[in-house]
Each structure stands twice: as structure tokens, then as C-alpha cells.
XYZ file of C-alpha atoms in Angstrom:
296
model
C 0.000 0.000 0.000
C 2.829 2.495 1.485
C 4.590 1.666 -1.560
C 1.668 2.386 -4.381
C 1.322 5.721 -2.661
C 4.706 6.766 -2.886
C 4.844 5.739 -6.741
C 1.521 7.953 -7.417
C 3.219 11.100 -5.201
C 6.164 10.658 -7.010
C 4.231 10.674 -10.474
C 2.312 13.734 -9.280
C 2.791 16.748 -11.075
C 0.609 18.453 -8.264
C 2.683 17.056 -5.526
C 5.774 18.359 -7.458
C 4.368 22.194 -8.084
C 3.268 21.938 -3.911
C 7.368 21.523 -3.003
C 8.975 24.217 -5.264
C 9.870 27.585 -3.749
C 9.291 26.468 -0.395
C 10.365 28.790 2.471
C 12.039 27.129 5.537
C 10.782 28.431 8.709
C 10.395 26.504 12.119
C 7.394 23.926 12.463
C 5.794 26.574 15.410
C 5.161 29.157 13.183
C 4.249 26.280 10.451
C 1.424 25.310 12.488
C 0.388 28.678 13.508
C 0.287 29.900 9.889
C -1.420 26.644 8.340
C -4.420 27.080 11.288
C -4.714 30.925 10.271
C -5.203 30.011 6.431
C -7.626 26.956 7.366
C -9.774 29.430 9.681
C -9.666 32.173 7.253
C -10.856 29.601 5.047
C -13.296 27.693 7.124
C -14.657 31.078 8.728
C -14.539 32.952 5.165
C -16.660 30.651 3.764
C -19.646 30.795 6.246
C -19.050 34.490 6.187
C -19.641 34.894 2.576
C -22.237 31.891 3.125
C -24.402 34.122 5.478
C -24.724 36.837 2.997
C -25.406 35.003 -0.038
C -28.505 33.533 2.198
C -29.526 37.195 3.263
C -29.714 38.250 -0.656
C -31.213 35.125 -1.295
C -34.049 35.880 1.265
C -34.578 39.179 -0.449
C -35.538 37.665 -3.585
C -36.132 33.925 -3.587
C -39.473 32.234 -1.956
C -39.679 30.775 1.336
C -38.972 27.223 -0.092
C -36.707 24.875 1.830
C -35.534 23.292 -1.782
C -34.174 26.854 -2.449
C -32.189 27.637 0.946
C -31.246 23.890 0.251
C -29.785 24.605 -3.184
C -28.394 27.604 -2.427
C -26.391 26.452 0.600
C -24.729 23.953 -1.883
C -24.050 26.572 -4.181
C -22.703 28.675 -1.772
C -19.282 26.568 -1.377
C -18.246 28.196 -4.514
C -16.356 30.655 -2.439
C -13.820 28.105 -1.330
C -11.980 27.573 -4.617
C -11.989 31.729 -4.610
C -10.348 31.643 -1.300
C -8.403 29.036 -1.767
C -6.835 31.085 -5.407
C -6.313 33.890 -3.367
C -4.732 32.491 -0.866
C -2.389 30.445 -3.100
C -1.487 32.797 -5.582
C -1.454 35.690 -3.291
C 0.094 34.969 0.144
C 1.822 31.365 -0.750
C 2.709 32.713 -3.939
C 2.910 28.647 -5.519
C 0.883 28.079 -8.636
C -3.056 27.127 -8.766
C -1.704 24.015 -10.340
C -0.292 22.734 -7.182
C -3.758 22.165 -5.435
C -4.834 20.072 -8.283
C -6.309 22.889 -10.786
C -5.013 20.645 -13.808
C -6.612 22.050 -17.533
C -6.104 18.643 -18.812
C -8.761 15.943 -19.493
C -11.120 17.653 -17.172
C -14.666 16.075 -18.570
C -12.704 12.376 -18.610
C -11.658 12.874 -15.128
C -14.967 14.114 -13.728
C -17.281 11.758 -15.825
C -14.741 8.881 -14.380
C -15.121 10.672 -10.883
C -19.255 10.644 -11.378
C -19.008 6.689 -12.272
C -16.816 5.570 -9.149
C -19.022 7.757 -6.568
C -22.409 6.564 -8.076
C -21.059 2.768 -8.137
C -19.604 3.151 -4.940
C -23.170 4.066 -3.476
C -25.447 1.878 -5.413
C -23.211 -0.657 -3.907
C -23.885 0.135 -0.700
C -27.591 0.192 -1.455
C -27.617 -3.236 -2.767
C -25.841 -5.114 0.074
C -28.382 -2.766 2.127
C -31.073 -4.142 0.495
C -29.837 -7.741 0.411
C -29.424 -7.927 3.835
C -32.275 -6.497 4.855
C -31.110 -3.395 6.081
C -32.547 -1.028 3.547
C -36.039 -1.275 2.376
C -37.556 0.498 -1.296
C -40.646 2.803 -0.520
C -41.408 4.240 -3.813
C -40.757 7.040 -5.809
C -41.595 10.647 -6.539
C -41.794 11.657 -10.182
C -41.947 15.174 -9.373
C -38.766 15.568 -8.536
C -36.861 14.734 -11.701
C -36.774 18.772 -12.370
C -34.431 18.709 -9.181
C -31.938 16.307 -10.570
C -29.736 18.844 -12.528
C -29.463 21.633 -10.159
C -28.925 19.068 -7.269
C -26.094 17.439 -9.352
C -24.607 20.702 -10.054
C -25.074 21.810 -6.542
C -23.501 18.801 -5.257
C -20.757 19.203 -7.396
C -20.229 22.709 -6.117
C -20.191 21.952 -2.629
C -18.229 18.614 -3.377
C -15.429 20.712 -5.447
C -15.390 23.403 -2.973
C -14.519 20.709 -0.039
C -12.096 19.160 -2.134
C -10.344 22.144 -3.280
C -9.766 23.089 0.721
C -8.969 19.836 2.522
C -7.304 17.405 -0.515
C -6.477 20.536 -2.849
C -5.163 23.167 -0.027
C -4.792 21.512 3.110
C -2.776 18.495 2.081
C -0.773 20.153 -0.019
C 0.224 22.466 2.061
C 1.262 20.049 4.495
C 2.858 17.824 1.785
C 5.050 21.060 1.121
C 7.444 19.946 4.394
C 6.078 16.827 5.285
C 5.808 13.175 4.184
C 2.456 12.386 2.136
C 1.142 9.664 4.624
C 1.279 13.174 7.688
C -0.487 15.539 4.792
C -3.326 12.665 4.066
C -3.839 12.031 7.474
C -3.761 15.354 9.071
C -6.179 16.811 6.490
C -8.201 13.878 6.792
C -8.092 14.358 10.524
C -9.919 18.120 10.384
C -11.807 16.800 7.475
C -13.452 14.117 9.586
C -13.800 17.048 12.367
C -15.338 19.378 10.161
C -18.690 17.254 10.275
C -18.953 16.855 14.026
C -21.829 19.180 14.056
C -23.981 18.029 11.584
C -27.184 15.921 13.121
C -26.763 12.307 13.990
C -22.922 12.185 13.948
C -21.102 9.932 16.173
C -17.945 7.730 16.003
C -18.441 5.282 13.255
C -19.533 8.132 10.287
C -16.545 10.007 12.221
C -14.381 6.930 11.164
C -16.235 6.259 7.669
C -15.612 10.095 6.627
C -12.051 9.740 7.869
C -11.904 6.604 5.445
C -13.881 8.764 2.221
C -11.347 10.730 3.194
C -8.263 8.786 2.597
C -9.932 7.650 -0.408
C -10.142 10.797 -2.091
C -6.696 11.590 -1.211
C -5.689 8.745 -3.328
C -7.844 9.634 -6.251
C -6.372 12.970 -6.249
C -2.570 11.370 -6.196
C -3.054 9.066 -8.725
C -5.056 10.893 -11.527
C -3.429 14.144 -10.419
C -6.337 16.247 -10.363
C -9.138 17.787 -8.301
C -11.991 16.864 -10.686
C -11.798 13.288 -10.374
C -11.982 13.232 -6.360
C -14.286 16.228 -6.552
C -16.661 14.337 -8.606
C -16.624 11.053 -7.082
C -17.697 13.507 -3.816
C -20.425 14.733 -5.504
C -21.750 11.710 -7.232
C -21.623 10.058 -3.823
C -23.609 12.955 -1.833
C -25.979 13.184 -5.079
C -26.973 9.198 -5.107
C -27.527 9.246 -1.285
C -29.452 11.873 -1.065
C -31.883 12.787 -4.676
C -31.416 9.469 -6.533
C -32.106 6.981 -3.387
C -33.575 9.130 -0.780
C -31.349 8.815 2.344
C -29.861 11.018 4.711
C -26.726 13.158 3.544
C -24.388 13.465 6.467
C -28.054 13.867 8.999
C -29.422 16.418 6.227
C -32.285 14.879 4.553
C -33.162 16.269 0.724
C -36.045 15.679 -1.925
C -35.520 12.223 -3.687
C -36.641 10.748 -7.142
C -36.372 7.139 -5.305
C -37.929 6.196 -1.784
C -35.110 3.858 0.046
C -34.902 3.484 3.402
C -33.637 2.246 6.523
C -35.238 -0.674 8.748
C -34.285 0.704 11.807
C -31.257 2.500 12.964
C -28.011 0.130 13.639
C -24.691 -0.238 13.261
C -24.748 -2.112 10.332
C -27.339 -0.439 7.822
C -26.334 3.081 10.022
C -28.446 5.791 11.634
C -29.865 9.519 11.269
C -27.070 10.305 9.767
C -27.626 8.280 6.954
C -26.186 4.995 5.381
C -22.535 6.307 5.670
C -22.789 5.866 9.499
C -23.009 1.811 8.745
C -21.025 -0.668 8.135
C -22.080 -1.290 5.258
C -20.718 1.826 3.834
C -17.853 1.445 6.041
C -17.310 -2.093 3.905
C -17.744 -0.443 0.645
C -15.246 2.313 1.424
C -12.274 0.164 2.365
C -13.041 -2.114 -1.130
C -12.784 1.011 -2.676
C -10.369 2.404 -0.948
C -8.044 -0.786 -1.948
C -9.170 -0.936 -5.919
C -7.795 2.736 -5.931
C -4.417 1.700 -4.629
C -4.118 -1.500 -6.976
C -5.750 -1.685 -9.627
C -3.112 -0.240 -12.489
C -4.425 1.933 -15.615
C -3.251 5.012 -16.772
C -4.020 8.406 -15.786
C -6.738 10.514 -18.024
């Protein structure tokens, strides 16, 4: 595994850009200055979030599907601050958090195929073993499928773009890659402890996505692909199938749900606080690492 990883880092032209023109400095002020960027960025964002929801009270109806959409679209002012911050005050290239210009539709259709197979696997073994139950379906929301897909792939980018596209890199710039994807993974998997239903296992499981995504991004070397597995992930849960996303519930062309809340099928927060998805994760996790093809 250790070994696969370092052959993708070292093949990573993103990796590469994140080293040059490094300044030394002592790891003290390292730390200090990487937890001012990721709270500029973490507090920026809900900042700018919180306005775009006060304009968009002005002028959009009281719907929840609105506030819902817009609060996806609103993470598009994380790849802004995450340029600015890059170009501006690291003064390293865009390049070097994954923006690559290259093969971007191949990379995010291939992205949009792993995320949606990844869930409708979990689905099936949910169904199978009895965990997961089919409930119908709701024709009227097939208008919501493109703006939820492009919202989800919004919010999914923007995510990317600050913990696998800024906040490993940035690490990676002084430190091994194994420290970068498991500190980022680390404040990735922290990141969620507010939302409804969380608790340790969808702790562990987004740790785990985590990891995952990390690898996509090293071994295609580019955001797009690990962006768009994100979003085709949060997009099946939630509007194709109809469970929880991360304890947030949205509309759904499909009915699915669980039996009862467990371990194994998971809880309010939705099927990634199973085992099930836990399972499905890891299998991914491991095709990533060995299966060999070449980059797109």
C-alpha cells in the first residue's frame, strides 16, 4: 500500500508544483500559519455563506428546496479563497492544489461513475441484507436532478479544493504524504462533528472517504476526479435513493430506506454511518491503490 502511494506522489505533477519555492521556517510558526489560512478559510466561507442567504431571502421564496440549493451553491467561495490564498500569500501556482486544464470532462465523468457505483453498492448489500427497504418514488422531482447534481458538485469541489487541494498540499510542502493525508483527513473528519446524527463510526467512515479521495487525487493528479466522485456520492444518497446526507435529509426521485437505525445499515445520519458503507469504502479504498491503468 505504502509503496503504491509513494509511486503515485512521485508521479504527481501536483505534488511536485506543492514543493517548489518552499520557504524554511520553524514547524511553530508552520502550524500557527497553516491554522490561520484553514480558519480564514473555514470562517470565510460561512461568512460569505451568510450573505449570499440574506440576498437570497430578499428575492427567492420561502422554499426549503431553495435555501437547500443555495447552501450547496454557496461553497463556490472556497476555490476563490483558496486562489487567493495560493497565488497571493503562498505565492505557488493554482496548479499545485490540483487545478489541472487537462482531461477535465474524462476525469470528472470517471469521478461521477466511481461515486455513483460506490453508493449503489452500498444500497444493494443494504437491500440484500435487509437493512434497507424500497418505498417508492416521486416523479416530481426529476426537475431537481440537474441543479442538485450541479449543486452537489459545487459543494463537493469546494470541499475538495480546501482539505485534498489546499490543506494536504500544504502540508505535503514539508512533510511526508502519509502526515499531509492524514492530518487533512483528521480536520476533514472534524469538520462534520456538528452536523445531526454524527457519532464515532460516520466520524471513522468520513475519515476513510477521506483517505480515499486523497488517493484519487494522487493518482489521476487532479481535483476533478476526487471532486466528482464527492459529488456523485452525496448526489446518489441523497436525490437518486432518498437517504440522509451526512443527517441532512433532501427531496428524492427514489424512496429507500432504513429498517431501523443500527450499526450495520447506520443511523440519522444516513447509510454512511453503517457498516455497510464502512465495507464499501475500504473495497474502494483498496481498488484505488491496486488496480493499475493510466491516468486521463
Amino acid at each position: 500500500m505504502l509503496n503504491n502511494i509513494k509511486k503515485f506522489t512521485d508521479n504527481s505533477q501536483t505534488l511536485k508544483e506543492s514543493r517548489e519555492n518552499v520557504k524554511e521556517r520553524s514547524i511553530i510558526i508552520d502550524i500557527l500559519i497553516f491554522i490561520g489560512l484553514f480558519l480564514l478559510l473555514y470562517i470565510g466561507t460561512i461568512g460569505l455563506n451568510i450573505v449570499l442567504d440574506l440576498i437570497s431571502m430578499a428575492i427567492l421564496p420561502k422554499v426549503d428546496v431553495y435555501w437547500q440549493l443555495m447552501g450547496l451553491f454557496g461553497f463556490i467561495f472556497i476555490p476563490i479563497l483558496v486562489y487567493i490564498i495560493v497565488k497571493k500569500f503562498e505565492k505557488r501556482s493554482f496548479r499545485s492544489v490540483g487545478f489541472s486544464k487537462d482531461n477535465i470532462l474524462p476525469s470528472v465523468l470517471r469521478g461521477l461513475g466511481i461515486g455513483f457505483l460506490m453508493f449503489l453498492t452500498v444500497v444493494i448489500i443494504g437491500l440484500i441484507s435487509g437493512q434497507y427497504k424500497y418505498t417508492g418514488y416521486n416523479l416530481s422531482s426529476l426537475i431537481l436532478l440537474v441543479p442538485f447534481l450541479l449543486g452537489f458538485f459545487v459543494q463537493s469541489l469546494g470541499e475538495e479544493f480546501e482539505m485534498r487541494g489546499w490543506a494536504m498540499t500544504y502540508i505535503y510542502k514539508r512533510h511526508s504524504i502519509i502526515a499531509a493525508i492524514i492530518i487533512s483527513n483528521i480536520l476533514f473528519s472534524m469538520a462534520h462533528i456538528f452536523n445531526s446524527g454524527i457519532d464515532l463510526l460516520p466520524i471513522i467512515n468520513i475519515f476513510l472517504v477521506g483517505v480515499f479521495f486523497a488517493i484519487l487525487f494522487i493518482k489521476y493528479d487532479n481535483i476533478w476526479i476526487c471532486g466528482s466522485a464527492h459529488a456523485a456520492w452525496n448526489f446518489s444518497q441523497g436525490i437518486l435513493f432518498g437517504f440522509n446526507v451526512s443527517g441532512q435529509t433532501t427531496p428524492s426521485l427514489l424512496k429507500f430506506s432504513q429498517v431501523s437505525e443500527n450499526i450495520i445499515g447506520g443511523g440519522t445520519f444516513g447509510p454512511e454511518s453503517g457498516l455497510i458503507a464502512t465495507f464499501v469504502i475500504i473495497i474502494g479504498l483498496f481498488l484505488s491503490l491496486y488496480i493499475k491503468e493510466n491516468k486521463t
